[in-house]
Coordinates of C-alpha atoms in Angstrom, one line a residue:
M901 CA 13.0 -8.9 -16.9
P902 CA 13.5 -9.6 -13.1
P903 CA 10.6 -8.9 -10.8
P904 CA 10.7 -5.8 -8.6
S905 CA 11.8 -6.1 -5.0
V906 CA 8.7 -7.1 -3.0
P907 CA 8.0 -8.9 0.2
T908 CA 7.2 -12.5 -0.1
P909 CA 4.9 -13.5 2.8
G910 CA 2.3 -16.3 2.5
L911 CA 4.3 -19.0 0.8
T912 CA 2.7 -21.6 3.1
A913 CA -0.8 -20.2 2.5
P914 CA -3.3 -22.8 1.1
A915 CA -4.2 -20.5 -1.7
P916 CA -2.5 -17.6 -3.6
P917 CA -2.6 -14.4 -1.6
E918 CA -3.7 -12.3 -4.6
A919 CA -6.2 -12.6 -7.4
P920 CA -4.6 -13.0 -10.9
L921 CA -4.5 -10.2 -13.4
P922 CA -7.3 -10.2 -15.9
R923 CA -6.6 -12.4 -18.9
A924 CA -4.4 -10.5 -21.4
P925 CA -5.7 -9.8 -24.9
A926 CA -4.8 -11.9 -27.9
G927 CA -1.4 -11.2 -29.2
T928 CA 0.2 -10.4 -25.9
A929 CA 3.8 -11.6 -25.5
L930 CA 4.2 -14.9 -23.5
Y931 CA 7.1 -15.9 -21.3
I932 CA 7.4 -19.5 -19.9
H933 CA 9.9 -20.0 -17.0
V934 CA 11.5 -23.5 -16.8
P935 CA 13.3 -23.3 -13.5
F936 CA 15.7 -26.2 -13.7
C937 CA 19.5 -26.1 -14.1
V938 CA 22.3 -28.6 -13.8
V939 CA 23.9 -26.3 -11.3
K940 CA 23.0 -22.9 -9.9
C941 CA 25.4 -20.3 -11.3
P942 CA 26.7 -17.9 -8.6
Y943 CA 26.0 -14.7 -10.5
C944 CA 22.4 -15.5 -11.6
D945 CA 19.5 -13.8 -9.7
F946 CA 16.7 -15.5 -11.7
F947 CA 14.8 -18.2 -9.8
S948 CA 16.2 -21.7 -10.5
V949 CA 16.8 -24.9 -8.7
E950 CA 19.2 -27.8 -9.5
A951 CA 17.2 -30.4 -11.5
E952 CA 18.4 -33.5 -9.8
G953 CA 15.6 -34.9 -7.6
Q954 CA 13.0 -32.4 -8.8
D955 CA 9.6 -33.2 -10.3
L956 CA 10.2 -32.1 -13.9
S957 CA 7.1 -33.8 -15.3
G958 CA 4.9 -32.3 -12.6
T959 CA 6.3 -28.8 -13.3
V960 CA 5.6 -29.1 -17.0
G961 CA 2.1 -30.2 -16.1
A962 CA 1.7 -27.2 -13.8
L963 CA 3.0 -24.8 -16.5
L964 CA 0.3 -26.1 -18.9
H965 CA -2.4 -25.9 -16.1
E966 CA -1.4 -22.3 -15.5
A967 CA -1.4 -21.6 -19.3
R968 CA -4.9 -22.9 -19.5
A969 CA -6.1 -20.3 -17.1
R970 CA -3.8 -17.3 -17.9
A971 CA -2.0 -17.6 -21.3
P972 CA -3.1 -15.2 -24.0
Q973 CA -4.5 -16.5 -27.2
A974 CA -2.4 -16.1 -30.4
P975 CA 0.7 -14.7 -28.7
K976 CA 2.9 -12.6 -30.9
T977 CA 6.1 -13.8 -29.3
V978 CA 6.9 -16.7 -27.0
F979 CA 10.1 -16.9 -24.9
I980 CA 10.9 -20.1 -23.0
G981 CA 13.6 -19.2 -20.5
G982 CA 14.9 -20.3 -17.2
G983 CA 16.7 -22.0 -15.8
T984 CA 17.6 -24.2 -18.7
P985 CA 14.7 -25.2 -20.9
S986 CA 17.0 -27.4 -23.0
L987 CA 17.6 -29.5 -19.9
L988 CA 14.1 -31.0 -20.2
P989 CA 14.0 -34.5 -21.7
E990 CA 12.7 -34.7 -25.2
S991 CA 9.3 -36.2 -24.1
L992 CA 8.7 -33.2 -21.8
L993 CA 9.6 -30.7 -24.4
V994 CA 7.1 -32.3 -26.7
E995 CA 4.5 -32.3 -24.0
L996 CA 5.2 -28.6 -23.1
L997 CA 5.2 -27.2 -26.7
D998 CA 2.4 -29.4 -28.1
G999 CA 0.3 -28.5 -25.1
L1000 CA 1.1 -24.8 -25.3
D1001 CA 0.1 -24.8 -29.0
E1002 CA -3.2 -26.5 -28.3
L1003 CA -4.0 -23.9 -25.6
T1004 CA -2.7 -20.7 -27.5
G1005 CA -2.2 -21.5 -31.2
F1006 CA 1.3 -20.0 -30.9
R1007 CA 2.6 -21.9 -33.9
S1008 CA 0.3 -20.0 -36.2
S1009 CA 0.5 -16.6 -34.5
A1010 CA 4.0 -16.1 -33.1
V1011 CA 6.5 -14.2 -35.2
E1012 CA 9.3 -15.4 -32.9
V1013 CA 9.6 -18.4 -30.5
T1014 CA 12.8 -18.4 -28.4
A1015 CA 14.2 -21.3 -26.3
E1016 CA 17.2 -20.7 -24.0
C1017 CA 19.7 -23.5 -24.2
N1018 CA 22.9 -24.3 -22.3
P1019 CA 25.8 -26.2 -24.1
E1020 CA 25.7 -29.2 -21.8
S1021 CA 22.1 -30.0 -22.8
L1022 CA 22.1 -29.0 -26.5
D1023 CA 23.1 -31.5 -29.2
P1024 CA 22.0 -31.7 -32.8
D1025 CA 19.1 -33.9 -32.0
K1026 CA 17.7 -31.7 -29.3
A1027 CA 18.2 -28.6 -31.5
K1028 CA 16.3 -30.1 -34.4
L1029 CA 13.6 -31.3 -32.1
L1030 CA 13.1 -27.8 -30.7
T1031 CA 12.7 -26.3 -34.2
R1032 CA 10.3 -29.1 -35.2
L1033 CA 8.2 -28.1 -32.2
G1034 CA 8.0 -24.5 -33.3
V1035 CA 11.0 -22.8 -31.9
T1036 CA 12.5 -20.2 -34.3
R1037 CA 15.3 -18.9 -32.2
L1038 CA 17.9 -20.8 -30.1
S1039 CA 19.7 -18.7 -27.5
V1040 CA 22.9 -20.5 -26.4
G1041 CA 24.4 -19.7 -23.1
V1042 CA 28.1 -19.7 -24.1
Q1043 CA 29.2 -17.0 -21.5
S1044 CA 33.0 -17.7 -22.2
L1045 CA 35.4 -19.9 -24.0
N1046 CA 38.1 -19.6 -21.3
P1047 CA 38.1 -22.7 -19.0
D1048 CA 39.2 -20.6 -16.0
T1049 CA 36.4 -18.1 -16.6
L1050 CA 33.8 -20.8 -17.0
R1051 CA 34.9 -22.4 -13.7
F1052 CA 34.7 -19.0 -12.0
L1053 CA 31.2 -18.5 -13.4
G1054 CA 30.1 -21.9 -12.1
R1055 CA 29.2 -23.2 -15.6
A1056 CA 28.6 -26.9 -16.2
H1057 CA 30.2 -26.9 -19.7
G1058 CA 33.6 -26.4 -21.1
P1059 CA 34.8 -24.4 -24.2
E1060 CA 34.5 -27.4 -26.6
E1061 CA 30.9 -28.1 -25.5
A1062 CA 30.1 -24.4 -26.1
L1063 CA 31.4 -24.6 -29.7
R1064 CA 29.6 -27.9 -30.3
A1065 CA 26.3 -26.4 -29.1
L1066 CA 26.7 -23.4 -31.4
D1067 CA 27.4 -25.8 -34.3
A1068 CA 24.3 -27.8 -33.3
A1069 CA 22.1 -24.7 -33.3
R1070 CA 23.5 -23.6 -36.7
G1071 CA 22.5 -27.0 -38.1
T1072 CA 18.8 -26.0 -37.8
D1073 CA 16.6 -23.4 -39.6
A1074 CA 16.4 -21.3 -36.4
D1075 CA 18.1 -18.1 -35.7
V1076 CA 21.1 -18.5 -33.4
G1077 CA 21.9 -16.2 -30.5
A1078 CA 25.0 -16.4 -28.3
D1079 CA 24.9 -15.1 -24.7
M1080 CA 28.3 -14.0 -23.2
I1081 CA 29.7 -12.3 -20.1
Y1082 CA 32.7 -10.0 -19.9
A1083 CA 34.7 -8.2 -17.3
C1084 CA 35.2 -11.2 -15.0
P1085 CA 38.0 -10.9 -12.4
D1086 CA 41.4 -11.7 -14.0
Q1087 CA 39.9 -11.5 -17.5
S1088 CA 41.8 -9.1 -19.8
S1089 CA 40.2 -7.2 -22.6
E1090 CA 42.4 -9.1 -25.0
E1091 CA 41.0 -12.5 -23.7
W1092 CA 37.5 -11.1 -24.1
E1093 CA 38.1 -10.0 -27.7
K1094 CA 39.6 -13.4 -28.6
D1095 CA 36.6 -15.3 -27.1
L1096 CA 34.1 -12.9 -28.8
S1097 CA 35.8 -13.2 -32.2
R1098 CA 35.8 -17.0 -32.0
V1099 CA 32.1 -17.1 -31.2
L1100 CA 31.2 -14.7 -34.0
E1101 CA 33.0 -17.1 -36.4
F1102 CA 29.8 -19.2 -36.1
E1103 CA 27.9 -16.3 -37.6
P1104 CA 25.1 -16.1 -35.1
Q1105 CA 22.2 -13.8 -35.9
H1106 CA 22.2 -12.3 -32.4
L1107 CA 24.6 -11.5 -29.6
S1108 CA 23.9 -10.7 -26.0
A1109 CA 27.1 -9.5 -24.2
Y1110 CA 26.7 -8.6 -20.5
N1111 CA 29.1 -6.9 -18.1
L1112 CA 29.3 -9.2 -15.1
T1113 CA 27.0 -7.6 -12.5
I1114 CA 26.9 -8.6 -8.9
E1115 CA 23.2 -9.0 -8.0
E1116 CA 21.9 -9.0 -4.4
G1117 CA 20.8 -12.5 -3.3
T1118 CA 23.5 -14.3 -5.3
L1119 CA 26.5 -16.2 -4.1
F1120 CA 28.8 -13.7 -5.7
H1121 CA 27.1 -10.9 -3.7
V1122 CA 27.7 -12.8 -0.5
Q1123 CA 31.3 -13.4 -1.5
R1124 CA 31.9 -9.7 -2.3
E1125 CA 30.3 -8.6 1.0
R1126 CA 32.8 -10.9 2.8
G1127 CA 35.7 -9.5 0.8
E1128 CA 36.2 -12.8 -1.0
L1129 CA 35.4 -11.4 -4.5
T1130 CA 36.7 -8.4 -6.3
T1131 CA 35.3 -7.1 -9.6
A1132 CA 37.2 -6.1 -12.7
P1133 CA 38.7 -2.6 -12.8
E1134 CA 36.5 0.0 -14.4
E1135 CA 39.0 0.6 -17.3
V1136 CA 38.7 -3.1 -18.2
E1137 CA 34.9 -3.0 -18.2
L1138 CA 35.0 0.0 -20.5
A1139 CA 37.6 -1.6 -22.8
C1140 CA 35.5 -4.7 -23.1
F1141 CA 32.3 -2.7 -23.7
E1142 CA 33.9 -0.8 -26.6
Q1143 CA 35.5 -3.9 -28.0
T1144 CA 32.2 -5.7 -28.1
R1145 CA 30.7 -3.0 -30.3
E1146 CA 33.7 -2.9 -32.6
V1147 CA 34.0 -6.7 -33.0
A1148 CA 30.2 -7.2 -33.4
E1149 CA 29.8 -4.4 -35.9
A1150 CA 32.8 -5.8 -37.9
A1151 CA 30.9 -9.1 -38.0
G1152 CA 27.7 -7.5 -39.3
L1153 CA 25.8 -7.2 -36.0
G1154 CA 24.6 -3.8 -35.0
R1155 CA 23.8 -2.6 -31.5
Y1156 CA 20.1 -2.1 -30.8
E1157 CA 20.2 -2.2 -27.0
V1158 CA 23.0 -1.5 -24.6
S1159 CA 23.9 -5.2 -24.3
N1160 CA 22.4 -6.7 -27.5
Y1161 CA 23.5 -6.9 -31.1
A1162 CA 21.8 -8.4 -34.1
R1163 CA 21.9 -8.7 -37.9
P1164 CA 19.3 -6.4 -39.5
G1165 CA 15.8 -7.9 -39.0
H1166 CA 17.0 -10.4 -36.4
E1167 CA 16.5 -8.3 -33.2
C1168 CA 14.8 -10.2 -30.4
Q1169 CA 11.1 -9.1 -30.8
H1170 CA 10.1 -10.5 -27.4
N1171 CA 12.7 -8.5 -25.5
L1172 CA 11.8 -5.4 -27.5
T1173 CA 8.4 -5.7 -26.0
Y1174 CA 10.0 -5.5 -22.5
W1175 CA 12.1 -2.5 -23.5
A1176 CA 9.0 -0.7 -25.0
N1177 CA 7.3 -1.3 -21.6
G1178 CA 4.6 -3.4 -23.4
A1179 CA 2.3 -6.0 -22.0
Y1180 CA 3.4 -9.5 -21.3
V1181 CA 2.3 -12.6 -19.5
G1182 CA 4.7 -14.7 -17.5
L1183 CA 4.0 -18.3 -16.5
G1184 CA 6.0 -20.4 -14.0
P1185 CA 7.7 -19.9 -10.6
G1186 CA 9.2 -16.4 -10.3
A1187 CA 7.6 -15.2 -13.5
V1188 CA 6.2 -11.7 -13.7
S1189 CA 3.3 -10.4 -15.8
K1190 CA 2.3 -6.8 -16.8
V1191 CA -1.0 -5.9 -18.4
G1192 CA -2.2 -2.3 -18.6
L1193 CA -1.2 -0.5 -15.4
A1194 CA -1.1 -3.6 -13.3
R1195 CA 1.9 -6.0 -12.6
A1196 CA 1.9 -9.3 -10.7
G1197 CA 4.3 -12.1 -10.0
N1198 CA 4.4 -15.8 -9.0
P1199 CA 6.5 -17.0 -6.0
R1200 CA 10.2 -17.6 -6.4
S1201 CA 9.7 -21.0 -4.9
L1202 CA 8.7 -24.3 -6.6
A1203 CA 6.6 -25.9 -3.9
P1204 CA 3.9 -23.2 -3.4
Y1205 CA 3.9 -22.6 -7.2
L1206 CA 3.0 -26.3 -7.9
R1207 CA 0.5 -26.4 -5.0
W1208 CA -1.3 -23.2 -5.9
V1209 CA -1.5 -23.9 -9.6
Q1210 CA -2.8 -27.4 -9.0
D1211 CA -5.6 -26.1 -6.7
E1212 CA -6.4 -22.6 -8.1
G1213 CA -5.0 -22.5 -11.7
H1214 CA -2.7 -19.6 -10.9
A1215 CA 0.0 -18.7 -8.3
T1216 CA -0.3 -14.9 -7.9
L1217 CA 1.8 -14.1 -4.9
W1218 CA 1.9 -10.3 -5.3
R1219 CA 0.2 -7.7 -7.3
E1220 CA 0.6 -3.9 -7.7
Q1221 CA -1.1 -1.1 -9.5
L1222 CA 1.3 1.2 -11.3
D1223 CA 0.9 4.9 -11.1
P1224 CA 1.0 6.5 -14.6
L1225 CA 4.0 8.7 -13.7
H1226 CA 5.8 5.6 -12.3
R1227 CA 5.1 3.8 -15.6
L1228 CA 6.3 6.9 -17.5
G1229 CA 9.6 6.7 -15.7
E1230 CA 9.9 3.0 -16.4
T1231 CA 9.2 3.6 -20.1
W1232 CA 12.1 6.1 -20.3
W1233 CA 14.3 3.9 -18.2
L1234 CA 13.8 0.9 -20.5
G1235 CA 13.6 2.8 -23.7
L1236 CA 16.9 4.7 -23.3
R1237 CA 18.7 1.4 -23.3
R1238 CA 17.7 1.0 -27.0
S1239 CA 19.5 2.6 -29.9
A1240 CA 16.2 3.9 -31.1
G1241 CA 15.8 5.9 -27.9
V1242 CA 12.5 7.4 -26.7
D1243 CA 9.9 9.6 -28.3
P1244 CA 8.3 11.6 -25.5
M1245 CA 4.8 11.4 -26.9
E1246 CA 5.0 7.6 -27.4
A1247 CA 6.2 7.3 -23.8
L1248 CA 3.2 9.3 -22.5
L1249 CA 0.8 7.1 -24.4
A1250 CA 2.5 3.9 -23.2
A1251 CA 2.1 5.2 -19.7
G1252 CA -1.6 5.8 -20.2
L1253 CA -1.2 9.6 -20.3
D1254 CA -1.8 12.2 -23.0
G1255 CA -0.3 15.4 -24.3
T1256 CA -2.3 17.5 -21.8
V1257 CA -0.2 16.3 -18.9
D1258 CA 2.8 18.2 -17.6
D1259 CA 5.5 15.8 -18.7
P1260 CA 8.6 16.0 -16.4
A1261 CA 10.7 13.6 -18.6
P1262 CA 11.9 16.0 -21.3
G1263 CA 13.2 18.4 -18.7
L1264 CA 15.4 15.7 -17.2
A1265 CA 16.5 14.7 -20.7
Q1266 CA 17.6 18.2 -21.4
E1267 CA 19.7 18.3 -18.2
L1268 CA 21.4 15.1 -19.3
E1269 CA 21.9 16.6 -22.8
Q1270 CA 23.8 19.4 -21.2
Q1271 CA 26.1 16.8 -19.5
G1272 CA 26.7 15.2 -22.9
L1273 CA 24.9 12.0 -22.1
L1274 CA 21.8 12.3 -24.2
E1275 CA 21.0 13.9 -27.6
N1276 CA 17.8 14.7 -29.4
V1277 CA 17.7 13.3 -32.9
A1278 CA 14.5 13.9 -35.0
G1279 CA 12.4 14.2 -31.8
R1280 CA 13.8 11.1 -30.1
W1281 CA 16.0 11.1 -27.1
R1282 CA 18.9 8.7 -27.1
L1283 CA 22.3 8.0 -25.5
T1284 CA 25.4 9.7 -26.9
D1285 CA 28.7 7.9 -27.4
R1286 CA 29.7 9.2 -24.0
G1287 CA 26.4 8.1 -22.5
W1288 CA 26.4 4.5 -23.8
P1289 CA 28.9 3.1 -21.2
L1290 CA 26.9 4.8 -18.5
A1291 CA 23.5 3.6 -19.8
D1292 CA 22.3 2.0 -16.6
G1293 CA 23.0 5.0 -14.5
V1294 CA 21.6 7.5 -17.0
A1295 CA 18.4 5.5 -17.6
R1296 CA 17.7 4.9 -13.9
K1297 CA 17.5 8.6 -13.2
F1298 CA 14.1 8.5 -14.9
L1299 CA 12.7 6.0 -12.4
A1300 CA 12.5 8.9 -9.9
L1301 CA 9.8 10.5 -12.0
G1302 CA 7.3 8.2 -10.3
N1303 CA 8.3 9.3 -6.8

């Protein structure tokens, strides 16, 4: 989950500007950010740097140093994201995962351990190594099987590499997830359906299919502001959205979140923690942590991260205390993205409130029900068929509850 928009002063300070959050209790979800990529994709707003010339070994050492001070014991889930974790040499993957297990015992505690992989750095040997090191879920960044679309997205792989990577992941005991992007300029809904169907022939347990979104701070955002980039028409976006559900369900994958599909029992448990507004600890540059009503983040810059972790054991650049009503709004915002929807009492408890509080959320939900966007089923509010394509806009209305 990307960090909130916050100022980033103090990157040259000799020590982190903020104190770290209290150590999270055992069982808290753990995220590890490996910030290196072959190339920086023009649509990506997560912190990453091109790997060439960077100190990969020193960064792995810093991740373990930070884990020693901040990682929870016995995490229930572990997610190694980026960036491109599979880009690390095998020796550094061994160092990172063996070291992490020594510090947290995740191999005995975690019900799920995910590693993000890109096709250009995932072969059968690397895939098998990751599973031997404790990874139970390989998430492959396919994005597209169309050469022109891959070039537009700035990807470092071609269609055949993507298919070989899926095959390499399938050759392990791990669950396989495929990440894809639709509604790119000049991409028709027919092309999208063809790509998606081909990927699902590999029978992945999980599919993440995202509408191309132009995020502030990315190269695509700059190009759009200059008038150099146009996005796909709304009718193409909607057609691709509906095709994704139809094709995925026909292949045995059900939608459990607006952009995520899985075979029964193979939903991403780590991301479900995010969508339930649960606690998590993030390690690495740009990583965010949330424990209780407090949230904090590391710098989106490698140099201060390495320096601060080496000297202080943490790299807390910013920290904020969340108002309970703000957290309530976030709980609805995140929860409505799930097929399971939101139970109002569960949302209150997750926000640190109780049933004696005047809860503004159900009133807003009823307004959206009158517009045909939400429905109440057995006490849970969830999106209607009409509401699903508008999920982001509908869910974001609840963020105003904290204002």
